[in-house]
Short mmCIF file of C-alpha atoms and ligand atoms in Angstrom, two decimals:
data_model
loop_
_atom_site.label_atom_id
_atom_site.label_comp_id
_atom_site.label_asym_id
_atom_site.label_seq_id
_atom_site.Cartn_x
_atom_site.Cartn_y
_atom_site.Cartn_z
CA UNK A 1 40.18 -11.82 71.14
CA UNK A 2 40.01 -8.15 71.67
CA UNK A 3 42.58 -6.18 73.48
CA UNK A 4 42.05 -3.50 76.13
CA UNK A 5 44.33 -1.47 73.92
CA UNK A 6 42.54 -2.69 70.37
CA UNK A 7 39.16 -1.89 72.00
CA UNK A 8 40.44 1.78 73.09
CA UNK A 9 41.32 2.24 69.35
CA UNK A 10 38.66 1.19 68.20
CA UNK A 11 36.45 3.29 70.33
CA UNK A 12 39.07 6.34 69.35
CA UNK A 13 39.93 8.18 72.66
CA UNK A 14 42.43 6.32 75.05
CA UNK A 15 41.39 9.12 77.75
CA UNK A 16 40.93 6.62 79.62
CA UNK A 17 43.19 2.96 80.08
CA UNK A 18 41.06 0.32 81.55
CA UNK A 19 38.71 3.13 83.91
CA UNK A 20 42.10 5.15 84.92
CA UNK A 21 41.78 8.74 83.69
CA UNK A 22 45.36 9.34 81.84
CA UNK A 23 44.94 13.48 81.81
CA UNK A 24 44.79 13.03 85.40
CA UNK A 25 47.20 10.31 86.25
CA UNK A 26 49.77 12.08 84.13
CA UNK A 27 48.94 15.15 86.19
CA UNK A 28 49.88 13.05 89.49
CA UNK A 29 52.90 10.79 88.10
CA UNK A 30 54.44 13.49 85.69
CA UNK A 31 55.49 12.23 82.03
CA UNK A 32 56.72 10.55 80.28
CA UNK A 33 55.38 7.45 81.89
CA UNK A 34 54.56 4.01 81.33
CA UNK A 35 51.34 2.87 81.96
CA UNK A 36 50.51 -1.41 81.95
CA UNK A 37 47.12 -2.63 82.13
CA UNK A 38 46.70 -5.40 84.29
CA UNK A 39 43.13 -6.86 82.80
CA UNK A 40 45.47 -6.88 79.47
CA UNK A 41 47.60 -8.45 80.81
CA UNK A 42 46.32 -11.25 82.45
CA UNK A 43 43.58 -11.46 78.98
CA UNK A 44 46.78 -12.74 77.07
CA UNK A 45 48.20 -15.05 79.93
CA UNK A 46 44.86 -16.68 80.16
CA UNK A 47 44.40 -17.20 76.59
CA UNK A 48 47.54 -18.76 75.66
CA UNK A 49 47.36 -21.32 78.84
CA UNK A 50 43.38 -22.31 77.18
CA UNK A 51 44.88 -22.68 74.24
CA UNK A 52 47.98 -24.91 75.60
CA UNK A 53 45.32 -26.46 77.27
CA UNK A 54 45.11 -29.88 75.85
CA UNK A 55 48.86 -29.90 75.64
CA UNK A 56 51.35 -30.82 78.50
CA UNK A 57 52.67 -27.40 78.05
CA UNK A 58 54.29 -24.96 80.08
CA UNK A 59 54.98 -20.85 79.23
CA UNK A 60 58.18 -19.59 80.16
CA UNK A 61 57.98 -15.68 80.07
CA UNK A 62 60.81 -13.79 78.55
CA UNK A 63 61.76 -11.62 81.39
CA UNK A 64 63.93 -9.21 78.81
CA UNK A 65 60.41 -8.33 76.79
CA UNK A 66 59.37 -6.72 80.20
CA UNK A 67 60.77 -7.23 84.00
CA UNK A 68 59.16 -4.75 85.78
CA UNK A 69 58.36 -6.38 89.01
CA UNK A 70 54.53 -6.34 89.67
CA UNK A 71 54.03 -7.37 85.93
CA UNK A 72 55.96 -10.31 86.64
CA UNK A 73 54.72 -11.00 89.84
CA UNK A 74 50.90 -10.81 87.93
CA UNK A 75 52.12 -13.34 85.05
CA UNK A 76 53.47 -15.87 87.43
CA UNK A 77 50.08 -15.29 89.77
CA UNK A 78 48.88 -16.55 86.23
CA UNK A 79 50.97 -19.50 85.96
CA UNK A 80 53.66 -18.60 84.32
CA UNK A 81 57.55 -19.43 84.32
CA UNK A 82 60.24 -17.66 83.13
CA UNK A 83 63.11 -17.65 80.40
CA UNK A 84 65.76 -15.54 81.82
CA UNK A 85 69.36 -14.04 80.41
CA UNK A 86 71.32 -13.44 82.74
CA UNK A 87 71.50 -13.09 86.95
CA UNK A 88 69.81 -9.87 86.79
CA UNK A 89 66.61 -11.63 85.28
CA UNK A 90 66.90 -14.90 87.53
CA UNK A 91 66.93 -12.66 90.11
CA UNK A 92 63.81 -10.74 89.21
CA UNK A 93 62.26 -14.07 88.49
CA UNK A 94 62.70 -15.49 91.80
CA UNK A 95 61.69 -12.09 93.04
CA UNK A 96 58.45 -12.07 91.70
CA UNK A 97 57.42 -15.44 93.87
CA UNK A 98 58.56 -17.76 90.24
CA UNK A 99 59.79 -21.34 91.33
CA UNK A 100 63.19 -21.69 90.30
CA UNK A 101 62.42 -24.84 88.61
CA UNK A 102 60.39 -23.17 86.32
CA UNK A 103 62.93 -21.18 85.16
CA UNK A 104 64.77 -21.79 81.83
CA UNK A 105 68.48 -19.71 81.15
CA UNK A 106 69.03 -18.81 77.33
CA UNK A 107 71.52 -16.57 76.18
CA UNK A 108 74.87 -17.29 73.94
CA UNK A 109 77.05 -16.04 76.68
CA UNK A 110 76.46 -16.71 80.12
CA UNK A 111 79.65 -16.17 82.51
CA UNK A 112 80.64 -18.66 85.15
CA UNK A 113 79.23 -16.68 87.78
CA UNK A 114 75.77 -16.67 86.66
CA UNK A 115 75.92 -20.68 86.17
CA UNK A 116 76.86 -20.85 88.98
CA UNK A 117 73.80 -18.82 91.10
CA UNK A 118 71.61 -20.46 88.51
CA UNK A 119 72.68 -24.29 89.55
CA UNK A 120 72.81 -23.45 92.98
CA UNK A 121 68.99 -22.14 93.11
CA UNK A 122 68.48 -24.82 90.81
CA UNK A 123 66.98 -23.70 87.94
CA UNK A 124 65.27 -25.82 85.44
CA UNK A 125 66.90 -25.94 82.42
CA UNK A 126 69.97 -24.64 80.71
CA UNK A 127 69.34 -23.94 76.99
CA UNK A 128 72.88 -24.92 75.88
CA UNK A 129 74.21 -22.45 72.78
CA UNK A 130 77.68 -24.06 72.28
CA UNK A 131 79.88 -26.59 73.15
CA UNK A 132 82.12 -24.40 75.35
CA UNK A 133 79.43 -23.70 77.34
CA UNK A 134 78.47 -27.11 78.16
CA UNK A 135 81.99 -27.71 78.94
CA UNK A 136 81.42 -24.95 81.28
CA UNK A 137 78.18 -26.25 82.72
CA UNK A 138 80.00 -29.49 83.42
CA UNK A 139 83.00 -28.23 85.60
CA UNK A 140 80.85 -26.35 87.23
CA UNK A 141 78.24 -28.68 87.92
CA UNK A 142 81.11 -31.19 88.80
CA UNK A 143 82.87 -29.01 91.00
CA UNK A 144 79.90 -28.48 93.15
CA UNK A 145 78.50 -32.28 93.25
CA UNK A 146 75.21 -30.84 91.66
CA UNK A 147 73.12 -32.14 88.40
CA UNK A 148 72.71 -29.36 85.62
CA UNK A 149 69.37 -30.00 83.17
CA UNK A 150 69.81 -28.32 80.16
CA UNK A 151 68.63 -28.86 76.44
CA UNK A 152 70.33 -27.71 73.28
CA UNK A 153 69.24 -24.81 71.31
CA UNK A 154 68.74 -25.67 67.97
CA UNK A 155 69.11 -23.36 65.18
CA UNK A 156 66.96 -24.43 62.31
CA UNK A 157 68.19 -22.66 59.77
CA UNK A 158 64.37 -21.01 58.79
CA UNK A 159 64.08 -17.03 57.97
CA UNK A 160 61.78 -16.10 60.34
CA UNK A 161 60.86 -13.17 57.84
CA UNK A 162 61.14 -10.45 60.35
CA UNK A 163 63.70 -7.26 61.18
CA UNK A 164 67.38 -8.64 60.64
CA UNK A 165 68.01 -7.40 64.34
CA UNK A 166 65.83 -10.04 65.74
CA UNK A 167 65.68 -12.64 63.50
CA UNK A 168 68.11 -15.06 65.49
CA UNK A 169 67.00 -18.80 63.64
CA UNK A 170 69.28 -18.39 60.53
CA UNK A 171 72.78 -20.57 59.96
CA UNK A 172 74.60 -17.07 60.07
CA UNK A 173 73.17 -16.07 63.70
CA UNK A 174 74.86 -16.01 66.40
CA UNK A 175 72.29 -18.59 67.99
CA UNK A 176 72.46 -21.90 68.78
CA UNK A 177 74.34 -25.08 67.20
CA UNK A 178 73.23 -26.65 63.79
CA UNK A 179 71.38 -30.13 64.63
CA UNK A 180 74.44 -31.85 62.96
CA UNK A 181 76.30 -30.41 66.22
CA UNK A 182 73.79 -31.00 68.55
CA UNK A 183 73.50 -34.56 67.36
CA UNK A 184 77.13 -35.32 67.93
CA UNK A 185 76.89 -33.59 71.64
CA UNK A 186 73.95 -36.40 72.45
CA UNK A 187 76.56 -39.04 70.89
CA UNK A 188 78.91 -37.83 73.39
CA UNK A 189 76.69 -37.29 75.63
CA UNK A 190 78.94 -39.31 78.66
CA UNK A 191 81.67 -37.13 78.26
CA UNK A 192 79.48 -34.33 80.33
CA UNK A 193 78.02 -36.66 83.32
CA UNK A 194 76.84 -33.65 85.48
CA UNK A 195 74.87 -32.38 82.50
CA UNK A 196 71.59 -34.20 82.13
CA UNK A 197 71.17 -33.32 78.33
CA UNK A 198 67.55 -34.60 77.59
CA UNK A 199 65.98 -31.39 75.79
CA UNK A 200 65.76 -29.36 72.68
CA UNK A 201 65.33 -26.13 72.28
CA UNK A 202 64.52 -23.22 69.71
CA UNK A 203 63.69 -19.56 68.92
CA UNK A 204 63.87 -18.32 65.80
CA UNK A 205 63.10 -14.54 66.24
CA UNK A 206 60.86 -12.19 67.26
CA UNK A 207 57.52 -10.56 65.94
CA UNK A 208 57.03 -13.09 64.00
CA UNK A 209 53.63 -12.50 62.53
CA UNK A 210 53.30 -15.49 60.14
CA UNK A 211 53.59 -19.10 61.66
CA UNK A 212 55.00 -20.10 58.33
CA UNK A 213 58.56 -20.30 59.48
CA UNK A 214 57.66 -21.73 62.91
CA UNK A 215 55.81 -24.33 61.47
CA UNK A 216 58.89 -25.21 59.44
CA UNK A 217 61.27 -24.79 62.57
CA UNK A 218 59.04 -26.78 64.40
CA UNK A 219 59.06 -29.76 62.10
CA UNK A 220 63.13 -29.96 61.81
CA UNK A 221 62.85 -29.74 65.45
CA UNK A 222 60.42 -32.89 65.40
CA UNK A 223 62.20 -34.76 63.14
CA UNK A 224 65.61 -34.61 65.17
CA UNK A 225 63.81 -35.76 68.28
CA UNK A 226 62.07 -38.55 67.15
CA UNK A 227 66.02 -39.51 65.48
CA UNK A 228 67.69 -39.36 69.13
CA UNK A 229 65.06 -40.98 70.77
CA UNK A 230 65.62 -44.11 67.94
CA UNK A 231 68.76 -43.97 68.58
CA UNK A 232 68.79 -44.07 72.31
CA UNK A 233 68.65 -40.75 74.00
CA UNK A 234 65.30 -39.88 75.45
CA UNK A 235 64.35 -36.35 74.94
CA UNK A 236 61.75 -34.93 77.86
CA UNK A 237 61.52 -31.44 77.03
CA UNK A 238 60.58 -29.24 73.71
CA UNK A 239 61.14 -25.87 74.04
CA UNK A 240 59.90 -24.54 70.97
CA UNK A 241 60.80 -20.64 71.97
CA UNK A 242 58.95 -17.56 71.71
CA UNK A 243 58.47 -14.68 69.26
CA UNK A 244 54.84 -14.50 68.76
CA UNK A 245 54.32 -10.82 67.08
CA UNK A 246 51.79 -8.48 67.74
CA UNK A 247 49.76 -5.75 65.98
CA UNK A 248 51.72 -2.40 66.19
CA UNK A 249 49.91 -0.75 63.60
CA UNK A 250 46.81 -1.30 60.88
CA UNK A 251 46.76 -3.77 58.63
CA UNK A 252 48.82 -6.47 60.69
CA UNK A 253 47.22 -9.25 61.83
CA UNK A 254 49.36 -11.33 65.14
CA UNK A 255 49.01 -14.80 65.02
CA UNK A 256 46.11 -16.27 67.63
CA UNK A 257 47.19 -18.63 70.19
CA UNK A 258 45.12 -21.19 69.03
CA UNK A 259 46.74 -21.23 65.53
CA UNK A 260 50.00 -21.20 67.44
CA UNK A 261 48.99 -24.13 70.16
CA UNK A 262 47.59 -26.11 67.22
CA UNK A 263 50.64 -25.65 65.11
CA UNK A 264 52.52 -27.19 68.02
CA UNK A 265 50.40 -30.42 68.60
CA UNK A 266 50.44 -30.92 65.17
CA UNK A 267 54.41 -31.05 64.71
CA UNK A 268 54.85 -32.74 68.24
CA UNK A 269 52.09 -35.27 67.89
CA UNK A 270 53.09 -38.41 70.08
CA UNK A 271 55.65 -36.36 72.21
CA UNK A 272 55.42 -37.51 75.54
CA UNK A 273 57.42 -34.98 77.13
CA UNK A 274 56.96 -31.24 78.48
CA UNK A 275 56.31 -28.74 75.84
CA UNK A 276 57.88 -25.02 77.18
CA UNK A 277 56.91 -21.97 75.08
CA UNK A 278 58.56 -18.51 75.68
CA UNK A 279 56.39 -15.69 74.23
CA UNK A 280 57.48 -12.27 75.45
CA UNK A 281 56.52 -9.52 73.41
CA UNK A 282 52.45 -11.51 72.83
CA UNK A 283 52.23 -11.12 76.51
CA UNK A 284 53.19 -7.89 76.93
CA UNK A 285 53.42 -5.55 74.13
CA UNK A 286 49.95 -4.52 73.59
CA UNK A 287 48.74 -3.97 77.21
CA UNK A 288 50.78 -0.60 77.71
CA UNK A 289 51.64 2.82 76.20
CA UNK A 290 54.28 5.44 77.07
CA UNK A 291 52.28 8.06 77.81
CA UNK A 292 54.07 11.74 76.87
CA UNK A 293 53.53 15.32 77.04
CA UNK A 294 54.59 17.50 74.21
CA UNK A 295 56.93 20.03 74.88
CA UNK A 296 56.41 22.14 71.56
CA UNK A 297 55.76 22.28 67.79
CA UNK A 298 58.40 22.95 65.75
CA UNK A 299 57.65 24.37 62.21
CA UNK A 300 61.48 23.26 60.73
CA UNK A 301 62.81 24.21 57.54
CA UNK A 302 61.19 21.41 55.52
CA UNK A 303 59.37 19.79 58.10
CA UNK A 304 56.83 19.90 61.40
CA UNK A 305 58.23 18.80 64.47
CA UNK A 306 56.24 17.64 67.40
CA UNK A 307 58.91 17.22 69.91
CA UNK A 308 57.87 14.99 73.09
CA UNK A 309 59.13 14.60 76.45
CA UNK A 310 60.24 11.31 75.86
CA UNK A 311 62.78 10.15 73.87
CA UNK A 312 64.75 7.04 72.28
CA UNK A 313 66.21 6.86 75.99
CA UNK A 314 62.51 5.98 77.18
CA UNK A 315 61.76 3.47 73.92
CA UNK A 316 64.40 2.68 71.76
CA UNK A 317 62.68 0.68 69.31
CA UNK A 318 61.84 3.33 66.32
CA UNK A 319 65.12 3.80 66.42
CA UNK A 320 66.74 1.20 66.87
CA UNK A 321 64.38 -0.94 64.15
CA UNK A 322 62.51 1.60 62.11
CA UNK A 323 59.47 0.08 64.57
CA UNK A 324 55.95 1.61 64.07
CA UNK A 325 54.42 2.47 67.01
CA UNK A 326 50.47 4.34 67.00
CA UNK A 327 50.32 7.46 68.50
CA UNK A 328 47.63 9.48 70.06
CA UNK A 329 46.25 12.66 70.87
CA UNK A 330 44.78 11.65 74.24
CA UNK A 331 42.17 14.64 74.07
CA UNK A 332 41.11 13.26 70.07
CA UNK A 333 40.78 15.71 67.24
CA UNK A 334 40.78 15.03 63.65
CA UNK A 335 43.81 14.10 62.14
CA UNK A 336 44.73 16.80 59.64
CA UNK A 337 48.62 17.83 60.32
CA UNK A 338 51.58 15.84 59.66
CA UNK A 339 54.24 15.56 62.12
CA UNK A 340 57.79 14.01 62.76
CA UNK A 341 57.80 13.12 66.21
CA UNK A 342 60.31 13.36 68.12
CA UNK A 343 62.13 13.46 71.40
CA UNK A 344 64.83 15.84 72.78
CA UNK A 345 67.64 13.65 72.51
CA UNK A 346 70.66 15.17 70.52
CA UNK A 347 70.41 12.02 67.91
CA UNK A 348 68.58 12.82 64.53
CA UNK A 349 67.73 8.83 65.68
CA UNK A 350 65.33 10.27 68.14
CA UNK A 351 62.70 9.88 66.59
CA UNK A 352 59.06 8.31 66.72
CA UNK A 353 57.24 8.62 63.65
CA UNK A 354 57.92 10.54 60.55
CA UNK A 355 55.68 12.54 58.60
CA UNK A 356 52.39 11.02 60.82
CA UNK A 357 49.28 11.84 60.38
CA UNK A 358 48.00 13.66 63.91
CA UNK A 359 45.64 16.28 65.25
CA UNK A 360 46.95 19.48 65.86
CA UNK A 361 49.08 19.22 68.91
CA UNK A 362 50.01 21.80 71.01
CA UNK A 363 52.53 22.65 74.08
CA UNK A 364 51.03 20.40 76.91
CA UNK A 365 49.00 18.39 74.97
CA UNK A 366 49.07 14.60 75.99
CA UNK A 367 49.88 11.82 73.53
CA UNK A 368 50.12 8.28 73.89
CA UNK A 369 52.57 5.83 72.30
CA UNK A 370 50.46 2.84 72.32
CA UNK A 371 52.62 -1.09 71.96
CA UNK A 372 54.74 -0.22 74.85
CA UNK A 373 54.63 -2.59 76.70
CA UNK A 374 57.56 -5.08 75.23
CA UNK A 375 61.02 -3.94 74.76
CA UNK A 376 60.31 -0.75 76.16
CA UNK A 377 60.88 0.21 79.63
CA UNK A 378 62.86 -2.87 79.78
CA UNK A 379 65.56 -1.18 77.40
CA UNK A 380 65.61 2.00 78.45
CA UNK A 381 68.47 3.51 79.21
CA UNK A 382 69.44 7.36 81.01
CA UNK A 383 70.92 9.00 77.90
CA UNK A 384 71.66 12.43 77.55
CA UNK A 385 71.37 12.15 81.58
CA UNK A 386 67.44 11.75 81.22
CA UNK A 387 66.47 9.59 84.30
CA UNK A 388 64.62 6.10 84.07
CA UNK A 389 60.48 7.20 83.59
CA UNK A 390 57.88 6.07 86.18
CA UNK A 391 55.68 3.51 85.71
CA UNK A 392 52.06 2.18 86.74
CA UNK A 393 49.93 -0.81 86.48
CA UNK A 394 46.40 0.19 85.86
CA UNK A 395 43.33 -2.37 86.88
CA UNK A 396 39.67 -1.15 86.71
CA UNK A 397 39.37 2.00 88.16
CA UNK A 398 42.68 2.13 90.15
CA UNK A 399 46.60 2.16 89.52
CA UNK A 400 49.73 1.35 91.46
CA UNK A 401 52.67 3.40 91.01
CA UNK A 402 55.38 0.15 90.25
CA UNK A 403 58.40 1.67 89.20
CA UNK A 404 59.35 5.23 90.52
CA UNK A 405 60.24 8.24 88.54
CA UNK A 406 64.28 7.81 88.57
CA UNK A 407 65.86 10.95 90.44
CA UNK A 408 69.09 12.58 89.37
CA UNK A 409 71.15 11.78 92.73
CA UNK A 410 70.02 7.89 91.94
CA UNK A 411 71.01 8.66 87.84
CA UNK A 412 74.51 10.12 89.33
CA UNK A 413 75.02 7.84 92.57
CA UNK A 414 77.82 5.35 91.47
CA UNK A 415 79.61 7.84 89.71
CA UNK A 416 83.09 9.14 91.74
CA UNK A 417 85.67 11.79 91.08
CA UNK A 418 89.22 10.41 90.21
CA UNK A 419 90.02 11.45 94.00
CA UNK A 420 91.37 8.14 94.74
CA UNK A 421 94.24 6.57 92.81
CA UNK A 422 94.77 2.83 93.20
CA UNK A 423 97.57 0.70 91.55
CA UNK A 424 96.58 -2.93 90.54
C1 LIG B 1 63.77 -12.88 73.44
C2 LIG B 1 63.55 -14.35 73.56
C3 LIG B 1 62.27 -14.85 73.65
C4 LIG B 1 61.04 -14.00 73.57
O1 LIG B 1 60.83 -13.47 72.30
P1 LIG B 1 59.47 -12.73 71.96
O2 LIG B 1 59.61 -12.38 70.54
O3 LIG B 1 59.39 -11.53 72.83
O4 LIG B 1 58.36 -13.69 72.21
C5 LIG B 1 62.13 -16.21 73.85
N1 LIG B 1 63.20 -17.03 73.90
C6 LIG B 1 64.46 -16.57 73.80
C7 LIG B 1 65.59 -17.51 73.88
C8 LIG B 1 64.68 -15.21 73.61
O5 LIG B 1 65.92 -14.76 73.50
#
């Protein structure tokens, strides 16, 4: 399966993404800005629901990997759910036209108050992290007359051999209960009548680019089901998770959904329930870039510095995981200079790439950070006072403008002077 992104690295120049011209649509939107390609987009939908195919599978986007609204509005066009964490993401869900009952919650810590907009739209499926939250989901449910689904996340114990900050399937995460818990909630299973607890549920990290570890998730997870169902409690759901990785850089190889959708039938052979799968960062990831202008070249001390208009504000993840992200000169060249790249953030942190391998960049040139479409936009944040960057969906030869360039009175609106003094 070849990428819109892959195919505009192979052919070299991303001048163009999909038929948009990115000198020129960086000259109308400004910079930095995100740009999503929609044929991209809907090339990775479509190709894991073929290969789900001959399963009674559902996918249940990860909202947090990207919530921009027409890209969720263009995955559920596609068929696709979502797995939301918290009210902000059910409420983009619903939003985007997504039925609420193909919604799933995860999360370790949901309040009270988002249970309780989640029941009421009824959602689902809970994924149920500990015991005080199914306590939780049953006085609310109770309180309210109403019937919460939910299933139990498992942790499996497996290393999911990725970045310590998003592996999340070990004993000593914070995820999920061990399957000796979850085995005594099912026991108990009366003492929570508003909670119909018939599912399982895991995720074991993110960017996971073997299915090693999922494989061996996936058969703890089978051999627990096919236990409660001998022992009386019918299970009708499998939610084996997401964290499908992707190719940031040469040399790594993201698993193909067919691998993936075949790893699942095998290990759930005879299951006659509903199958969910979360991917978010497989969907997403490699169908956009940050593109950036560069503000100047710095010729340090020691080193060169290309600094960027965008920053660790705009995409955290070098920083915040060493991540390797490509990056472009959008006019081409040959490579001959090394660079650290950087933003203007105050933070040594802010940084993209050290000591890469670029053409000679100068003030004004355009570069694009390609793999930014996962965990990107969607953790931004206005440090340093930077506002939120624009972004666009690209199809063909056309683009929408879907998120607008933050202003500074929106960046500073809910902020007040200590004019008014209030005693509690
Ligand atoms: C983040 C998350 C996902 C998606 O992970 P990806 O690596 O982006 O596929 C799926 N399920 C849960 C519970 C998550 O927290």
């Amino acid at each position: 399966m070849e990428h819109v992104v892959e195919k505009h690295r192979r052919d070299g120049l991303p001048a163009t993404f999909d038929q948009v011209d990115l000198p020129a649509l960086a000259a109308r939107e400004g910079t930095p800005l995100y740009v999503y390609s929609a044929p991209a987009l809907r090339q990775r939908v479509r190709a894991l629901r073929q290969a789900l195919s001959g399963l009674n599978a559902g996918i249940r986007y990860a909202v947090k990997a990207n919530g921009n609204a027409a890209v969720l509005r263009l995955l559920a066009e596609e068929g696709a759910g979502a797995d939301i964490v918290s009210a902000g993401e059910l409420e983009r869900a619903l939003r985007a036209g997504i039925a609420a009952a193909d919604i799933v919650f995860s999360g370790v810590g949901k309040s009270d108050a988002e249970i309780v907009l989640a029941l009421e739209v009824g959602i689902g499926r809970f994924n149920i992290e500990s015991r005080a939250e199914l306590d939780s989901l049953q006085r609310i449910a109770a309180a309210r007359g109403l019937m919460a689904t939910a299933a139990v996340r498992i942790n499996p114990d497996v290393d999911a051999q990725t970045h310590a900050k998003i592996s999340t399937g070990k004993a000593e995460n914070k995820f999920g209960v061990s399957i000796a818990e979850a085995r005594g909630w099912f026991q108990a299973r009366a003492q929570w009548p508003n909670v119909r607890l018939d599912g399982l549920h895991m995720h074991i990290g993110s960017q996971l680019l073997s299915l090693a570890p999922v494989r061996e998730a996936l058969a703890r997870m089978a051999a627990f089901w096919k236990e409660l169902e001998a022992a009386g409690h019918p299970i009708a759901s499998i939610d084996v998770g997401g964290g499908l990785g992707v190719r940031y850089r040469e040399g790594e190889q993201a698993p193909d959904a067919r691998e993936y959708a075949a790893a699942i039938a095998q290990a759930l052979a005879g299951f006659g329930g509903r199958i969910l799968v979360e991917p978010g960062r497989w969907l997403v990831a490699e169908a956009g870039l940050l593109l950036s202008r560069v503000l100047l070249e710095k010729h340090g001390q020691e080193r060169r510095f290309l600094v960027l208009d965008a920053a660790m504000n705009d995409l955290l993840r070098p920083t915040l995981y060493d991540a390797w992200h490509d990056i472009v000169r959008i006019d081409g060249g040959q490579a001959s200079v090394r660079y650290d790249v950087v933003g203007p953030v105050c933070e040594t942190g802010d940084t993209f790439a050290t000591d890469r391998l670029l053409p000679p960049c100068a003030a004004g040139e355009l570069v694009a950070i390609l793999g930014a479409g996962a965990y990107a936009a969607s953790m931004g944040s206005t440090y340093n006072s930077r506002p939120l960057p624009a972004e666009v969906l690209v199809d063909g030869d056309r683009y929408a403008l879907v998120r607008r360039r933050q202003t500074l009175d929106e960046l500073l609106a809910a902020e007040l002077p200590a004019t008014e003094w209030r005693r509690t």
